[in-house]
């Protein structure tokens, strides 16, 4: 008799995990991940500290600048209470470098099988970016059960997520939407049962960082966290 039981959530069948359940649970508690890039290493630690002061417990620091990895190292050493994600991982080499720098997890804007496989090999929890059912299907085939939906709003927003995810609902997949999400629509995503957390670049405005206005970042973070706690 053929066993048609779906594989357990997060289980790749060989004992490995693309995204451990304990990290998903922590994201479920935090609900929002602050996404940003760092242009100057001197800004890395005070920026992270200002987010923590406002109630943010997780970040996605992107590798879009030459100092990205160094900024990850500095934050990991100085702000250990943060759950540190590294974004814009485009190559297997970047996945390795992110892990070595102190990343707790990684994400990418696209679905690159080579990056997923490297992340599995080195034990880096990883969520590939998907924008279509075909990409989602390929990610599932590679063992992923937690994926980044990007760019969420440009794709069609919450209605697109509901429509695209419907055929896969029985698999227990979970989604990490980013792109175009702000204070005005974040709760719509967070009310979806298959969305543990969202990514929010609106928490860190580049002008505030340029002016080193850390209090403005803390105030924005506090407003967002208070809204989430009150409304959900």
Short mmCIF file of the C-alpha atoms (twelve columns), coordinates in Angstrom:
data_MODEL
# 
_entry.id   MODEL 
# 
loop_
_atom_site.group_PDB 
_atom_site.id 
_atom_site.type_symbol 
_atom_site.label_atom_id 
_atom_site.label_alt_id 
_atom_site.label_comp_id 
_atom_site.label_asym_id 
_atom_site.label_seq_id 
_atom_site.Cartn_x 
_atom_site.Cartn_y 
_atom_site.Cartn_z 
_atom_site.pdbx_PDB_model_num 
ATOM 1   C CA . UNK A 1   0.000  0.000  0.000   1 
ATOM 2   C CA . UNK A 2   1.423  3.394  -1.015  1 
ATOM 3   C CA . UNK A 3   1.917  5.953  1.749   1 
ATOM 4   C CA . UNK A 4   0.402  9.240  0.559   1 
ATOM 5   C CA . UNK A 5   0.867  11.103 3.841   1 
ATOM 6   C CA . UNK A 6   2.280  14.595 3.377   1 
ATOM 7   C CA . UNK A 7   5.797  15.086 4.793   1 
ATOM 8   C CA . UNK A 8   5.878  16.698 8.250   1 
ATOM 9   C CA . UNK A 9   6.174  20.466 8.281   1 
ATOM 10  C CA . UNK A 10  9.807  21.635 7.941   1 
ATOM 11  C CA . UNK A 11  11.025 18.042 7.501   1 
ATOM 12  C CA . UNK A 12  13.115 17.549 4.367   1 
ATOM 13  C CA . UNK A 13  13.064 13.801 4.688   1 
ATOM 14  C CA . UNK A 14  16.777 13.552 5.457   1 
ATOM 15  C CA . UNK A 15  16.774 15.164 8.896   1 
ATOM 16  C CA . UNK A 16  17.678 18.620 7.633   1 
ATOM 17  C CA . UNK A 17  15.521 21.693 8.025   1 
ATOM 18  C CA . UNK A 18  15.283 24.705 5.735   1 
ATOM 19  C CA . UNK A 19  13.687 26.793 8.470   1 
ATOM 20  C CA . UNK A 20  13.476 25.351 12.000  1 
ATOM 21  C CA . UNK A 21  10.123 25.449 13.715  1 
ATOM 22  C CA . UNK A 22  11.575 27.271 16.726  1 
ATOM 23  C CA . UNK A 23  12.536 30.256 14.564  1 
ATOM 24  C CA . UNK A 24  9.090  30.286 12.971  1 
ATOM 25  C CA . UNK A 25  7.579  30.340 16.467  1 
ATOM 26  C CA . UNK A 26  9.756  33.273 17.451  1 
ATOM 27  C CA . UNK A 27  8.772  35.182 14.318  1 
ATOM 28  C CA . UNK A 28  5.144  34.404 15.149  1 
ATOM 29  C CA . UNK A 29  5.651  36.087 18.513  1 
ATOM 30  C CA . UNK A 30  7.487  39.103 17.079  1 
ATOM 31  C CA . UNK A 31  5.185  39.512 14.017  1 
ATOM 32  C CA . UNK A 32  7.425  42.040 12.219  1 
ATOM 33  C CA . UNK A 33  10.993 42.053 10.912  1 
ATOM 34  C CA . UNK A 34  12.693 45.387 10.278  1 
ATOM 35  C CA . UNK A 35  14.335 45.427 6.858   1 
ATOM 36  C CA . UNK A 36  17.140 47.834 6.031   1 
ATOM 37  C CA . UNK A 37  20.552 48.349 4.450   1 
ATOM 38  C CA . UNK A 38  23.585 49.903 6.117   1 
ATOM 39  C CA . UNK A 39  25.707 52.423 4.251   1 
ATOM 40  C CA . UNK A 40  28.153 53.200 7.095   1 
ATOM 41  C CA . UNK A 41  29.427 50.706 9.624   1 
ATOM 42  C CA . UNK A 42  29.220 53.330 12.378  1 
ATOM 43  C CA . UNK A 43  25.439 53.324 11.978  1 
ATOM 44  C CA . UNK A 44  24.964 49.563 12.357  1 
ATOM 45  C CA . UNK A 45  24.894 49.138 16.125  1 
ATOM 46  C CA . UNK A 46  23.026 52.339 17.096  1 
ATOM 47  C CA . UNK A 47  20.434 51.581 14.396  1 
ATOM 48  C CA . UNK A 48  19.879 48.088 15.754  1 
ATOM 49  C CA . UNK A 49  19.759 49.378 19.324  1 
ATOM 50  C CA . UNK A 50  17.181 52.008 18.393  1 
ATOM 51  C CA . UNK A 51  14.942 49.296 16.925  1 
ATOM 52  C CA . UNK A 52  15.267 47.144 20.036  1 
ATOM 53  C CA . UNK A 53  14.406 50.159 22.183  1 
ATOM 54  C CA . UNK A 54  11.154 50.464 20.226  1 
ATOM 55  C CA . UNK A 55  10.225 46.813 20.698  1 
ATOM 56  C CA . UNK A 56  11.584 45.228 17.510  1 
ATOM 57  C CA . UNK A 57  13.126 41.805 18.051  1 
ATOM 58  C CA . UNK A 58  14.114 40.749 14.527  1 
ATOM 59  C CA . UNK A 59  15.844 42.372 11.562  1 
ATOM 60  C CA . UNK A 60  16.642 41.611 7.944   1 
ATOM 61  C CA . UNK A 61  19.867 43.383 7.050   1 
ATOM 62  C CA . UNK A 62  20.318 43.279 3.298   1 
ATOM 63  C CA . UNK A 63  23.544 42.675 1.390   1 
ATOM 64  C CA . UNK A 64  22.963 45.623 -0.917  1 
ATOM 65  C CA . UNK A 65  25.982 47.606 0.256   1 
ATOM 66  C CA . UNK A 66  29.703 46.787 0.545   1 
ATOM 67  C CA . UNK A 67  29.544 46.944 4.360   1 
ATOM 68  C CA . UNK A 68  26.541 44.657 4.791   1 
ATOM 69  C CA . UNK A 69  28.394 41.637 6.150   1 
ATOM 70  C CA . UNK A 70  30.525 43.745 8.475   1 
ATOM 71  C CA . UNK A 71  27.364 45.367 9.805   1 
ATOM 72  C CA . UNK A 72  25.920 41.905 10.521  1 
ATOM 73  C CA . UNK A 73  29.061 40.983 12.468  1 
ATOM 74  C CA . UNK A 74  28.912 44.174 14.517  1 
ATOM 75  C CA . UNK A 75  25.239 43.793 15.384  1 
ATOM 76  C CA . UNK A 76  25.638 40.110 16.252  1 
ATOM 77  C CA . UNK A 77  28.438 41.000 18.669  1 
ATOM 78  C CA . UNK A 78  26.824 44.071 20.238  1 
ATOM 79  C CA . UNK A 79  23.067 43.374 20.156  1 
ATOM 80  C CA . UNK A 80  22.817 39.623 20.909  1 
ATOM 81  C CA . UNK A 81  19.125 39.790 21.820  1 
ATOM 82  C CA . UNK A 82  18.187 40.443 18.178  1 
ATOM 83  C CA . UNK A 83  17.120 37.684 15.806  1 
ATOM 84  C CA . UNK A 84  19.325 38.537 12.846  1 
ATOM 85  C CA . UNK A 85  18.261 37.791 9.309   1 
ATOM 86  C CA . UNK A 86  20.365 38.568 6.268   1 
ATOM 87  C CA . UNK A 87  18.581 39.513 3.063   1 
ATOM 88  C CA . UNK A 88  19.448 39.739 -0.643  1 
ATOM 89  C CA . UNK A 89  21.443 36.505 -0.521  1 
ATOM 90  C CA . UNK A 90  21.956 35.858 -4.225  1 
ATOM 91  C CA . UNK A 91  24.793 33.328 -4.332  1 
ATOM 92  C CA . UNK A 92  25.919 30.244 -2.393  1 
ATOM 93  C CA . UNK A 93  29.029 32.170 -1.360  1 
ATOM 94  C CA . UNK A 94  26.900 34.892 0.208   1 
ATOM 95  C CA . UNK A 95  24.944 32.277 2.133   1 
ATOM 96  C CA . UNK A 96  28.200 30.974 3.631   1 
ATOM 97  C CA . UNK A 97  29.421 34.481 4.412   1 
ATOM 98  C CA . UNK A 98  26.123 35.414 6.089   1 
ATOM 99  C CA . UNK A 99  26.310 32.320 8.292   1 
ATOM 100 C CA . UNK A 100 29.879 33.106 9.286   1 
ATOM 101 C CA . UNK A 101 28.972 36.721 10.044  1 
ATOM 102 C CA . UNK A 102 26.396 35.634 12.609  1 
ATOM 103 C CA . UNK A 103 23.097 35.423 10.735  1 
ATOM 104 C CA . UNK A 104 20.357 33.391 12.394  1 
ATOM 105 C CA . UNK A 105 18.514 33.055 9.087   1 
ATOM 106 C CA . UNK A 106 18.684 34.216 5.498   1 
ATOM 107 C CA . UNK A 107 16.254 35.238 2.779   1 
ATOM 108 C CA . UNK A 108 16.494 36.113 -0.880  1 
ATOM 109 C CA . UNK A 109 14.323 37.965 -3.395  1 
ATOM 110 C CA . UNK A 110 14.259 34.963 -5.747  1 
ATOM 111 C CA . UNK A 111 14.187 31.176 -5.859  1 
ATOM 112 C CA . UNK A 112 17.760 30.013 -6.578  1 
ATOM 113 C CA . UNK A 113 18.159 26.235 -6.087  1 
ATOM 114 C CA . UNK A 114 21.924 26.530 -5.607  1 
ATOM 115 C CA . UNK A 115 21.494 28.972 -2.734  1 
ATOM 116 C CA . UNK A 116 18.838 26.791 -1.089  1 
ATOM 117 C CA . UNK A 117 21.065 23.735 -1.332  1 
ATOM 118 C CA . UNK A 118 24.064 25.565 0.110   1 
ATOM 119 C CA . UNK A 119 21.974 26.918 2.985   1 
ATOM 120 C CA . UNK A 120 20.871 23.369 3.758   1 
ATOM 121 C CA . UNK A 121 24.459 22.122 3.682   1 
ATOM 122 C CA . UNK A 122 25.760 24.740 6.108   1 
ATOM 123 C CA . UNK A 123 22.719 24.767 8.396   1 
ATOM 124 C CA . UNK A 124 21.525 28.292 7.595   1 
ATOM 125 C CA . UNK A 125 17.737 28.593 7.994   1 
ATOM 126 C CA . UNK A 126 16.680 30.017 4.658   1 
ATOM 127 C CA . UNK A 127 13.520 31.339 2.998   1 
ATOM 128 C CA . UNK A 128 13.732 31.747 -0.786  1 
ATOM 129 C CA . UNK A 129 11.764 34.443 -2.548  1 
ATOM 130 C CA . UNK A 130 8.826  33.360 -4.683  1 
ATOM 131 C CA . UNK A 131 6.407  35.312 -6.864  1 
ATOM 132 C CA . UNK A 132 4.396  32.614 -8.638  1 
ATOM 133 C CA . UNK A 133 2.908  29.135 -8.128  1 
ATOM 134 C CA . UNK A 134 5.637  27.686 -10.352 1 
ATOM 135 C CA . UNK A 135 8.374  29.135 -8.156  1 
ATOM 136 C CA . UNK A 136 6.544  27.990 -5.043  1 
ATOM 137 C CA . UNK A 137 6.254  24.492 -6.474  1 
ATOM 138 C CA . UNK A 138 9.993  24.374 -7.118  1 
ATOM 139 C CA . UNK A 139 10.746 25.631 -3.610  1 
ATOM 140 C CA . UNK A 140 8.525  22.916 -2.141  1 
ATOM 141 C CA . UNK A 141 10.369 20.298 -4.207  1 
ATOM 142 C CA . UNK A 142 13.620 21.509 -2.630  1 
ATOM 143 C CA . UNK A 143 12.198 21.076 0.861   1 
ATOM 144 C CA . UNK A 144 11.045 24.609 1.673   1 
ATOM 145 C CA . UNK A 145 7.919  25.116 3.763   1 
ATOM 146 C CA . UNK A 146 8.542  28.777 4.671   1 
ATOM 147 C CA . UNK A 147 9.017  31.222 1.798   1 
ATOM 148 C CA . UNK A 148 9.333  34.931 1.190   1 
ATOM 149 C CA . UNK A 149 6.578  36.457 -0.952  1 
ATOM 150 C CA . UNK A 150 8.225  39.308 -2.859  1 
ATOM 151 C CA . UNK A 151 7.303  41.917 -3.975  1 
ATOM 152 C CA . UNK A 152 4.048  41.332 -2.136  1 
ATOM 153 C CA . UNK A 153 2.018  44.441 -2.972  1 
ATOM 154 C CA . UNK A 154 3.224  44.742 -6.562  1 
ATOM 155 C CA . UNK A 155 2.133  41.148 -7.162  1 
ATOM 156 C CA . UNK A 156 -1.409 41.884 -6.020  1 
ATOM 157 C CA . UNK A 157 -1.202 42.110 -2.255  1 
ATOM 158 C CA . UNK A 158 -3.209 40.065 0.174   1 
ATOM 159 C CA . UNK A 159 -5.689 38.861 -2.478  1 
ATOM 160 C CA . UNK A 160 -2.842 37.487 -4.554  1 
ATOM 161 C CA . UNK A 161 -1.390 35.676 -1.549  1 
ATOM 162 C CA . UNK A 162 -4.761 34.086 -0.780  1 
ATOM 163 C CA . UNK A 163 -5.329 32.986 -4.374  1 
ATOM 164 C CA . UNK A 164 -1.811 31.673 -4.956  1 
ATOM 165 C CA . UNK A 165 -1.575 29.825 -1.650  1 
ATOM 166 C CA . UNK A 166 -5.001 28.170 -1.815  1 
ATOM 167 C CA . UNK A 167 -3.952 25.051 -3.791  1 
ATOM 168 C CA . UNK A 168 -1.101 24.441 -1.337  1 
ATOM 169 C CA . UNK A 169 -3.052 24.982 1.872   1 
ATOM 170 C CA . UNK A 170 -3.007 21.281 2.790   1 
ATOM 171 C CA . UNK A 171 0.810  21.380 2.941   1 
ATOM 172 C CA . UNK A 172 0.865  23.856 5.819   1 
ATOM 173 C CA . UNK A 173 3.102  26.329 4.001   1 
ATOM 174 C CA . UNK A 174 3.864  29.661 5.613   1 
ATOM 175 C CA . UNK A 175 4.742  32.967 4.018   1 
ATOM 176 C CA . UNK A 176 6.927  35.967 4.832   1 
ATOM 177 C CA . UNK A 177 5.565  38.879 2.747   1 
ATOM 178 C CA . UNK A 178 7.760  41.844 1.915   1 
ATOM 179 C CA . UNK A 179 7.557  44.698 -0.545  1 
ATOM 180 C CA . UNK A 180 5.128  47.592 -0.396  1 
ATOM 181 C CA . UNK A 181 3.910  46.796 3.100   1 
ATOM 182 C CA . UNK A 182 3.367  49.710 5.457   1 
ATOM 183 C CA . UNK A 183 1.479  50.745 8.558   1 
ATOM 184 C CA . UNK A 184 -1.714 51.126 6.533   1 
ATOM 185 C CA . UNK A 185 -1.849 47.496 5.335   1 
ATOM 186 C CA . UNK A 186 0.398  45.472 7.661   1 
ATOM 187 C CA . UNK A 187 -2.499 44.182 9.759   1 
ATOM 188 C CA . UNK A 188 -4.222 42.730 6.682   1 
ATOM 189 C CA . UNK A 189 -1.241 40.446 6.144   1 
ATOM 190 C CA . UNK A 190 -0.733 39.641 9.811   1 
ATOM 191 C CA . UNK A 191 -4.330 38.465 10.162  1 
ATOM 192 C CA . UNK A 192 -3.684 35.713 7.617   1 
ATOM 193 C CA . UNK A 193 -3.177 32.372 9.411   1 
ATOM 194 C CA . UNK A 194 -0.303 31.400 7.110   1 
ATOM 195 C CA . UNK A 195 1.715  34.591 7.751   1 
ATOM 196 C CA . UNK A 196 3.801  34.349 10.934  1 
ATOM 197 C CA . UNK A 197 5.497  37.695 10.296  1 
ATOM 198 C CA . UNK A 198 5.966  40.438 7.705   1 
ATOM 199 C CA . UNK A 199 8.992  42.403 6.621   1 
ATOM 200 C CA . UNK A 200 8.889  46.151 6.995   1 
ATOM 201 C CA . UNK A 201 11.373 48.602 5.500   1 
ATOM 202 C CA . UNK A 202 9.063  51.414 6.619   1 
ATOM 203 C CA . UNK A 203 10.500 51.050 10.134  1 
ATOM 204 C CA . UNK A 204 13.829 52.536 9.054   1 
ATOM 205 C CA . UNK A 205 13.662 55.598 6.814   1 
ATOM 206 C CA . UNK A 206 17.014 56.308 5.094   1 
ATOM 207 C CA . UNK A 207 16.782 60.005 6.011   1 
ATOM 208 C CA . UNK A 208 16.625 59.133 9.712   1 
ATOM 209 C CA . UNK A 209 19.743 56.993 9.384   1 
ATOM 210 C CA . UNK A 210 21.552 59.660 7.368   1 
ATOM 211 C CA . UNK A 211 20.790 62.209 10.094  1 
ATOM 212 C CA . UNK A 212 21.455 59.637 12.847  1 
ATOM 213 C CA . UNK A 213 18.006 60.377 14.234  1 
ATOM 214 C CA . UNK A 214 17.815 57.201 16.307  1 
ATOM 215 C CA . UNK A 215 14.944 58.522 18.417  1 
ATOM 216 C CA . UNK A 216 12.756 58.775 15.299  1 
ATOM 217 C CA . UNK A 217 13.429 55.108 14.503  1 
ATOM 218 C CA . UNK A 218 12.626 54.103 18.075  1 
ATOM 219 C CA . UNK A 219 9.389  56.104 17.984  1 
ATOM 220 C CA . UNK A 220 8.326  54.527 14.682  1 
ATOM 221 C CA . UNK A 221 9.141  51.049 15.966  1 
ATOM 222 C CA . UNK A 222 7.190  51.637 19.164  1 
ATOM 223 C CA . UNK A 223 4.146  52.897 17.261  1 
ATOM 224 C CA . UNK A 224 4.157  49.858 14.990  1 
ATOM 225 C CA . UNK A 225 4.678  47.368 17.821  1 
ATOM 226 C CA . UNK A 226 1.972  48.984 19.930  1 
ATOM 227 C CA . UNK A 227 -0.471 48.834 17.010  1 
ATOM 228 C CA . UNK A 228 0.242  45.165 16.378  1 
ATOM 229 C CA . UNK A 229 -0.110 44.289 20.042  1 
ATOM 230 C CA . UNK A 230 -3.350 46.225 20.363  1 
ATOM 231 C CA . UNK A 231 -5.032 45.051 17.155  1 
ATOM 232 C CA . UNK A 232 -4.024 41.384 16.941  1 
# 
